[in-house]
JSON list of C-alpha atoms in Angstrom, two decimals:
[
{"chain": "A", "resi": 1, "resn": "MET", "atom": "CA", "xyz": [153.85, -191.85, 205.69]},
{"chain": "A", "resi": 2, "resn": "PRO", "atom": "CA", "xyz": [153.02, -191.51, 202.33]},
{"chain": "A", "resi": 3, "resn": "ARG", "atom": "CA", "xyz": [150.90, -193.47, 200.28]},
{"chain": "A", "resi": 4, "resn": "GLN", "atom": "CA", "xyz": [151.42, -195.78, 196.76]},
{"chain": "A", "resi": 5, "resn": "GLN", "atom": "CA", "xyz": [149.29, -195.62, 194.47]},
{"chain": "A", "resi": 6, "resn": "ALA", "atom": "CA", "xyz": [149.16, -198.75, 191.40]},
{"chain": "A", "resi": 7, "resn": "VAL", "atom": "CA", "xyz": [149.53, -196.77, 188.05]},
{"chain": "A", "resi": 8, "resn": "LEU", "atom": "CA", "xyz": [149.19, -197.98, 184.74]},
{"chain": "A", "resi": 9, "resn": "THR", "atom": "CA", "xyz": [153.13, -198.24, 183.26]},
{"chain": "A", "resi": 10, "resn": "LEU", "atom": "CA", "xyz": [154.08, -195.88, 179.57]},
{"chain": "A", "resi": 11, "resn": "ALA", "atom": "CA", "xyz": [154.05, -199.78, 178.45]},
{"chain": "A", "resi": 12, "resn": "GLU", "atom": "CA", "xyz": [151.20, -200.99, 179.75]},
{"chain": "A", "resi": 13, "resn": "ALA", "atom": "CA", "xyz": [149.33, -198.11, 178.37]},
{"chain": "A", "resi": 14, "resn": "LEU", "atom": "CA", "xyz": [149.73, -199.00, 175.15]},
{"chain": "A", "resi": 15, "resn": "VAL", "atom": "CA", "xyz": [149.24, -201.89, 174.76]},
{"chain": "A", "resi": 16, "resn": "VAL", "atom": "CA", "xyz": [146.06, -199.79, 176.18]},
{"chain": "A", "resi": 17, "resn": "LEU", "atom": "CA", "xyz": [145.58, -197.85, 173.35]},
{"chain": "A", "resi": 18, "resn": "ARG", "atom": "CA", "xyz": [147.02, -200.35, 171.02]},
{"chain": "A", "resi": 19, "resn": "ARG", "atom": "CA", "xyz": [144.27, -202.79, 172.27]},
{"chain": "A", "resi": 20, "resn": "ALA", "atom": "CA", "xyz": [141.21, -199.77, 171.26]},
{"chain": "A", "resi": 21, "resn": "LEU", "atom": "CA", "xyz": [142.65, -198.64, 168.26]},
{"chain": "A", "resi": 22, "resn": "ASP", "atom": "CA", "xyz": [142.06, -202.93, 167.13]},
{"chain": "A", "resi": 23, "resn": "GLU", "atom": "CA", "xyz": [138.76, -203.00, 168.10]},
{"chain": "A", "resi": 24, "resn": "ALA", "atom": "CA", "xyz": [138.55, -199.51, 166.27]},
{"chain": "A", "resi": 25, "resn": "GLU", "atom": "CA", "xyz": [138.96, -201.00, 163.24]},
{"chain": "A", "resi": 26, "resn": "ARG", "atom": "CA", "xyz": [138.17, -204.40, 163.43]},
{"chain": "A", "resi": 27, "resn": "LEU", "atom": "CA", "xyz": [134.32, -202.98, 164.61]},
{"chain": "A", "resi": 28, "resn": "GLU", "atom": "CA", "xyz": [135.24, -199.86, 161.58]},
{"chain": "A", "resi": 29, "resn": "VAL", "atom": "CA", "xyz": [134.50, -197.23, 162.96]},
{"chain": "A", "resi": 30, "resn": "PRO", "atom": "CA", "xyz": [137.27, -193.54, 163.23]},
{"chain": "A", "resi": 31, "resn": "VAL", "atom": "CA", "xyz": [138.19, -193.07, 167.12]},
{"chain": "A", "resi": 32, "resn": "ALA", "atom": "CA", "xyz": [140.58, -191.47, 169.38]},
{"chain": "A", "resi": 33, "resn": "VAL", "atom": "CA", "xyz": [141.72, -192.54, 172.41]},
{"chain": "A", "resi": 34, "resn": "ALA", "atom": "CA", "xyz": [142.61, -191.60, 175.34]},
{"chain": "A", "resi": 35, "resn": "VAL", "atom": "CA", "xyz": [144.73, -193.37, 178.83]},
{"chain": "A", "resi": 36, "resn": "THR", "atom": "CA", "xyz": [145.23, -192.18, 181.72]},
{"chain": "A", "resi": 37, "resn": "ASP", "atom": "CA", "xyz": [147.12, -192.98, 185.19]},
{"chain": "A", "resi": 38, "resn": "PRO", "atom": "CA", "xyz": [144.26, -193.41, 187.98]},
{"chain": "A", "resi": 39, "resn": "GLY", "atom": "CA", "xyz": [143.99, -189.03, 188.51]},
{"chain": "A", "resi": 40, "resn": "GLY", "atom": "CA", "xyz": [143.61, -188.49, 185.50]},
{"chain": "A", "resi": 41, "resn": "GLU", "atom": "CA", "xyz": [146.82, -186.82, 183.04]},
{"chain": "A", "resi": 42, "resn": "PRO", "atom": "CA", "xyz": [146.82, -188.07, 179.55]},
{"chain": "A", "resi": 43, "resn": "VAL", "atom": "CA", "xyz": [149.19, -191.19, 179.38]},
{"chain": "A", "resi": 44, "resn": "ALA", "atom": "CA", "xyz": [149.01, -192.48, 176.13]},
{"chain": "A", "resi": 45, "resn": "THR", "atom": "CA", "xyz": [146.14, -190.71, 172.95]},
{"chain": "A", "resi": 46, "resn": "ALA", "atom": "CA", "xyz": [145.72, -191.48, 169.68]},
{"chain": "A", "resi": 47, "resn": "ARG", "atom": "CA", "xyz": [142.95, -189.89, 166.78]},
{"chain": "A", "resi": 48, "resn": "MET", "atom": "CA", "xyz": [142.31, -192.38, 164.16]},
{"chain": "A", "resi": 49, "resn": "ASP", "atom": "CA", "xyz": [142.99, -190.85, 160.77]},
{"chain": "A", "resi": 50, "resn": "GLY", "atom": "CA", "xyz": [139.92, -188.08, 160.20]},
{"chain": "A", "resi": 51, "resn": "VAL", "atom": "CA", "xyz": [138.81, -187.55, 163.54]},
{"chain": "A", "resi": 52, "resn": "SER", "atom": "CA", "xyz": [138.59, -183.95, 164.90]},
{"chain": "A", "resi": 53, "resn": "GLU", "atom": "CA", "xyz": [140.07, -182.19, 167.82]},
{"chain": "A", "resi": 54, "resn": "LEU", "atom": "CA", "xyz": [136.63, -182.24, 169.43]},
{"chain": "A", "resi": 55, "resn": "VAL", "atom": "CA", "xyz": [135.72, -186.09, 169.40]},
{"chain": "A", "resi": 56, "resn": "ALA", "atom": "CA", "xyz": [139.09, -186.36, 170.90]},
{"chain": "A", "resi": 57, "resn": "ALA", "atom": "CA", "xyz": [138.67, -184.20, 173.95]},
{"chain": "A", "resi": 58, "resn": "ALA", "atom": "CA", "xyz": [134.64, -186.05, 174.97]},
{"chain": "A", "resi": 59, "resn": "ALA", "atom": "CA", "xyz": [137.52, -188.88, 174.80]},
{"chain": "A", "resi": 60, "resn": "ARG", "atom": "CA", "xyz": [140.32, -187.67, 177.11]},
{"chain": "A", "resi": 61, "resn": "GLY", "atom": "CA", "xyz": [137.32, -186.49, 179.57]},
{"chain": "A", "resi": 62, "resn": "LYS", "atom": "CA", "xyz": [135.60, -189.75, 179.46]},
{"chain": "A", "resi": 63, "resn": "ALA", "atom": "CA", "xyz": [138.61, -191.44, 180.42]},
{"chain": "A", "resi": 64, "resn": "ARG", "atom": "CA", "xyz": [139.13, -189.10, 183.28]},
{"chain": "A", "resi": 65, "resn": "THR", "atom": "CA", "xyz": [136.09, -189.34, 184.59]},
{"chain": "A", "resi": 66, "resn": "ALA", "atom": "CA", "xyz": [136.54, -193.15, 184.60]},
{"chain": "A", "resi": 67, "resn": "ALA", "atom": "CA", "xyz": [139.57, -192.94, 186.42]},
{"chain": "A", "resi": 68, "resn": "ALA", "atom": "CA", "xyz": [138.25, -190.30, 188.99]},
{"chain": "A", "resi": 69, "resn": "LEU", "atom": "CA", "xyz": [135.17, -192.42, 189.76]},
{"chain": "A", "resi": 70, "resn": "GLY", "atom": "CA", "xyz": [136.21, -196.26, 189.02]},
{"chain": "A", "resi": 71, "resn": "VAL", "atom": "CA", "xyz": [133.16, -196.66, 187.29]},
{"chain": "A", "resi": 72, "resn": "PRO", "atom": "CA", "xyz": [132.41, -196.85, 183.37]},
{"chain": "A", "resi": 73, "resn": "THR", "atom": "CA", "xyz": [131.11, -194.30, 182.31]},
{"chain": "A", "resi": 74, "resn": "LEU", "atom": "CA", "xyz": [128.15, -195.50, 180.35]},
{"chain": "A", "resi": 75, "resn": "LEU", "atom": "CA", "xyz": [126.30, -195.74, 183.22]},
{"chain": "A", "resi": 76, "resn": "TRP", "atom": "CA", "xyz": [125.91, -191.78, 184.03]},
{"chain": "A", "resi": 77, "resn": "GLU", "atom": "CA", "xyz": [124.72, -191.84, 180.36]},
{"chain": "A", "resi": 78, "resn": "GLU", "atom": "CA", "xyz": [122.14, -193.91, 181.02]},
{"chain": "A", "resi": 79, "resn": "ARG", "atom": "CA", "xyz": [121.25, -192.88, 184.74]},
{"chain": "A", "resi": 80, "resn": "GLY", "atom": "CA", "xyz": [120.40, -189.94, 182.07]},
{"chain": "A", "resi": 81, "resn": "ARG", "atom": "CA", "xyz": [118.21, -190.92, 179.66]},
{"chain": "A", "resi": 82, "resn": "THR", "atom": "CA", "xyz": [115.78, -191.08, 182.99]},
{"chain": "A", "resi": 83, "resn": "GLU", "atom": "CA", "xyz": [117.14, -188.78, 185.44]},
{"chain": "A", "resi": 84, "resn": "PRO", "atom": "CA", "xyz": [117.13, -185.39, 183.07]},
{"chain": "A", "resi": 85, "resn": "SER", "atom": "CA", "xyz": [117.25, -183.30, 186.65]},
{"chain": "A", "resi": 86, "resn": "PHE", "atom": "CA", "xyz": [121.50, -185.84, 186.88]},
{"chain": "A", "resi": 87, "resn": "VAL", "atom": "CA", "xyz": [122.45, -184.21, 183.23]},
{"chain": "A", "resi": 88, "resn": "ALA", "atom": "CA", "xyz": [121.24, -180.84, 184.46]},
{"chain": "A", "resi": 89, "resn": "ALA", "atom": "CA", "xyz": [123.35, -181.53, 188.28]},
{"chain": "A", "resi": 90, "resn": "VAL", "atom": "CA", "xyz": [126.50, -182.97, 186.54]},
{"chain": "A", "resi": 91, "resn": "GLY", "atom": "CA", "xyz": [126.29, -179.98, 183.85]},
{"chain": "A", "resi": 92, "resn": "THR", "atom": "CA", "xyz": [128.11, -178.19, 186.27]},
{"chain": "A", "resi": 93, "resn": "VAL", "atom": "CA", "xyz": [130.44, -180.42, 187.56]},
{"chain": "A", "resi": 94, "resn": "PRO", "atom": "CA", "xyz": [133.82, -179.19, 185.47]},
{"chain": "A", "resi": 95, "resn": "GLY", "atom": "CA", "xyz": [135.22, -181.97, 183.75]},
{"chain": "A", "resi": 96, "resn": "PHE", "atom": "CA", "xyz": [132.66, -184.82, 184.22]},
{"chain": "A", "resi": 97, "resn": "THR", "atom": "CA", "xyz": [132.29, -186.25, 181.02]},
{"chain": "A", "resi": 98, "resn": "PRO", "atom": "CA", "xyz": [129.04, -189.09, 181.34]},
{"chain": "A", "resi": 99, "resn": "LEU", "atom": "CA", "xyz": [129.15, -190.39, 177.85]},
{"chain": "A", "resi": 100, "resn": "GLY", "atom": "CA", "xyz": [129.60, -193.93, 177.52]},
{"chain": "A", "resi": 101, "resn": "GLY", "atom": "CA", "xyz": [133.03, -195.03, 176.32]},
{"chain": "A", "resi": 102, "resn": "GLY", "atom": "CA", "xyz": [135.04, -193.99, 179.21]},
{"chain": "A", "resi": 103, "resn": "GLU", "atom": "CA", "xyz": [136.47, -196.96, 181.59]},
{"chain": "A", "resi": 104, "resn": "PRO", "atom": "CA", "xyz": [138.69, -197.53, 184.30]},
{"chain": "A", "resi": 105, "resn": "VAL", "atom": "CA", "xyz": [141.91, -199.79, 184.39]},
{"chain": "A", "resi": 106, "resn": "ARG", "atom": "CA", "xyz": [142.52, -202.24, 187.15]},
{"chain": "A", "resi": 107, "resn": "ALA", "atom": "CA", "xyz": [145.26, -204.55, 189.45]},
{"chain": "A", "resi": 108, "resn": "GLY", "atom": "CA", "xyz": [143.27, -206.97, 190.87]},
{"chain": "A", "resi": 109, "resn": "ALA", "atom": "CA", "xyz": [140.63, -204.21, 192.63]},
{"chain": "A", "resi": 110, "resn": "ALA", "atom": "CA", "xyz": [142.92, -200.58, 192.37]},
{"chain": "A", "resi": 111, "resn": "VAL", "atom": "CA", "xyz": [142.11, -198.37, 189.83]},
{"chain": "A", "resi": 112, "resn": "VAL", "atom": "CA", "xyz": [145.36, -197.77, 188.10]},
{"chain": "A", "resi": 113, "resn": "GLY", "atom": "CA", "xyz": [144.36, -195.61, 184.93]},
{"chain": "A", "resi": 114, "resn": "ALA", "atom": "CA", "xyz": [141.15, -195.46, 182.31]},
{"chain": "A", "resi": 115, "resn": "VAL", "atom": "CA", "xyz": [140.73, -195.65, 178.65]},
{"chain": "A", "resi": 116, "resn": "GLY", "atom": "CA", "xyz": [138.41, -193.18, 176.97]},
{"chain": "A", "resi": 117, "resn": "VAL", "atom": "CA", "xyz": [137.16, -194.52, 174.01]},
{"chain": "A", "resi": 118, "resn": "SER", "atom": "CA", "xyz": [135.46, -190.99, 171.53]},
{"chain": "A", "resi": 119, "resn": "GLY", "atom": "CA", "xyz": [133.85, -191.12, 167.39]},
{"chain": "A", "resi": 120, "resn": "GLY", "atom": "CA", "xyz": [131.11, -194.00, 167.07]},
{"chain": "A", "resi": 121, "resn": "THR", "atom": "CA", "xyz": [127.80, -194.14, 169.73]},
{"chain": "A", "resi": 122, "resn": "ALA", "atom": "CA", "xyz": [128.15, -194.75, 173.56]},
{"chain": "A", "resi": 123, "resn": "ASP", "atom": "CA", "xyz": [127.58, -198.28, 172.93]},
{"chain": "A", "resi": 124, "resn": "GLN", "atom": "CA", "xyz": [130.30, -198.39, 170.23]},
{"chain": "A", "resi": 125, "resn": "ASP", "atom": "CA", "xyz": [132.50, -196.48, 172.90]},
{"chain": "A", "resi": 126, "resn": "ALA", "atom": "CA", "xyz": [132.35, -198.37, 174.97]},
{"chain": "A", "resi": 127, "resn": "ALA", "atom": "CA", "xyz": [132.50, -201.36, 173.79]},
{"chain": "A", "resi": 128, "resn": "ILE", "atom": "CA", "xyz": [135.64, -200.78, 172.26]},
{"chain": "A", "resi": 129, "resn": "ALA", "atom": "CA", "xyz": [137.17, -199.53, 176.33]},
{"chain": "A", "resi": 130, "resn": "ARG", "atom": "CA", "xyz": [136.07, -202.49, 177.29]},
{"chain": "A", "resi": 131, "resn": "VAL", "atom": "CA", "xyz": [137.95, -204.64, 175.25]},
{"chain": "A", "resi": 132, "resn": "ALA", "atom": "CA", "xyz": [140.81, -201.95, 175.36]},
{"chain": "A", "resi": 133, "resn": "ALA", "atom": "CA", "xyz": [140.78, -201.54, 179.37]},
{"chain": "A", "resi": 134, "resn": "GLN", "atom": "CA", "xyz": [141.27, -205.89, 179.50]},
{"chain": "A", "resi": 135, "resn": "ALA", "atom": "CA", "xyz": [144.90, -205.94, 177.50]},
{"chain": "A", "resi": 136, "resn": "ALA", "atom": "CA", "xyz": [146.10, -203.94, 180.53]},
{"chain": "A", "resi": 137, "resn": "HIS", "atom": "CA", "xyz": [146.01, -207.37, 181.99]}
]
């Protein structure tokens, strides 16, 4: 019998997206935001005015990485600072984006999606993503 996995709805993804944009506006940091399902596929995305597609691609990568691994991507960035061999190794993994700004979105213990934010510093992106990830509850 196939298993069913909880998934972030479009309505919930839009709430997460709006919360990220509101927090970015509050911090005066222009960003791109990607909200994904648990498999890392986009559900909702946005770029603030003046934000490039390259920055948006980073946001999608952060969200995909957070969804796949179920942990904030800032953990991977911090690990890379202390383990240079980790940085070299992850460079060989397609789609792995070890930069702060990706957060899993959970319903209880289950990862139902993720949010990725890019455009500010790693700490700014991570803070915006953390706030946004909580908006789904």
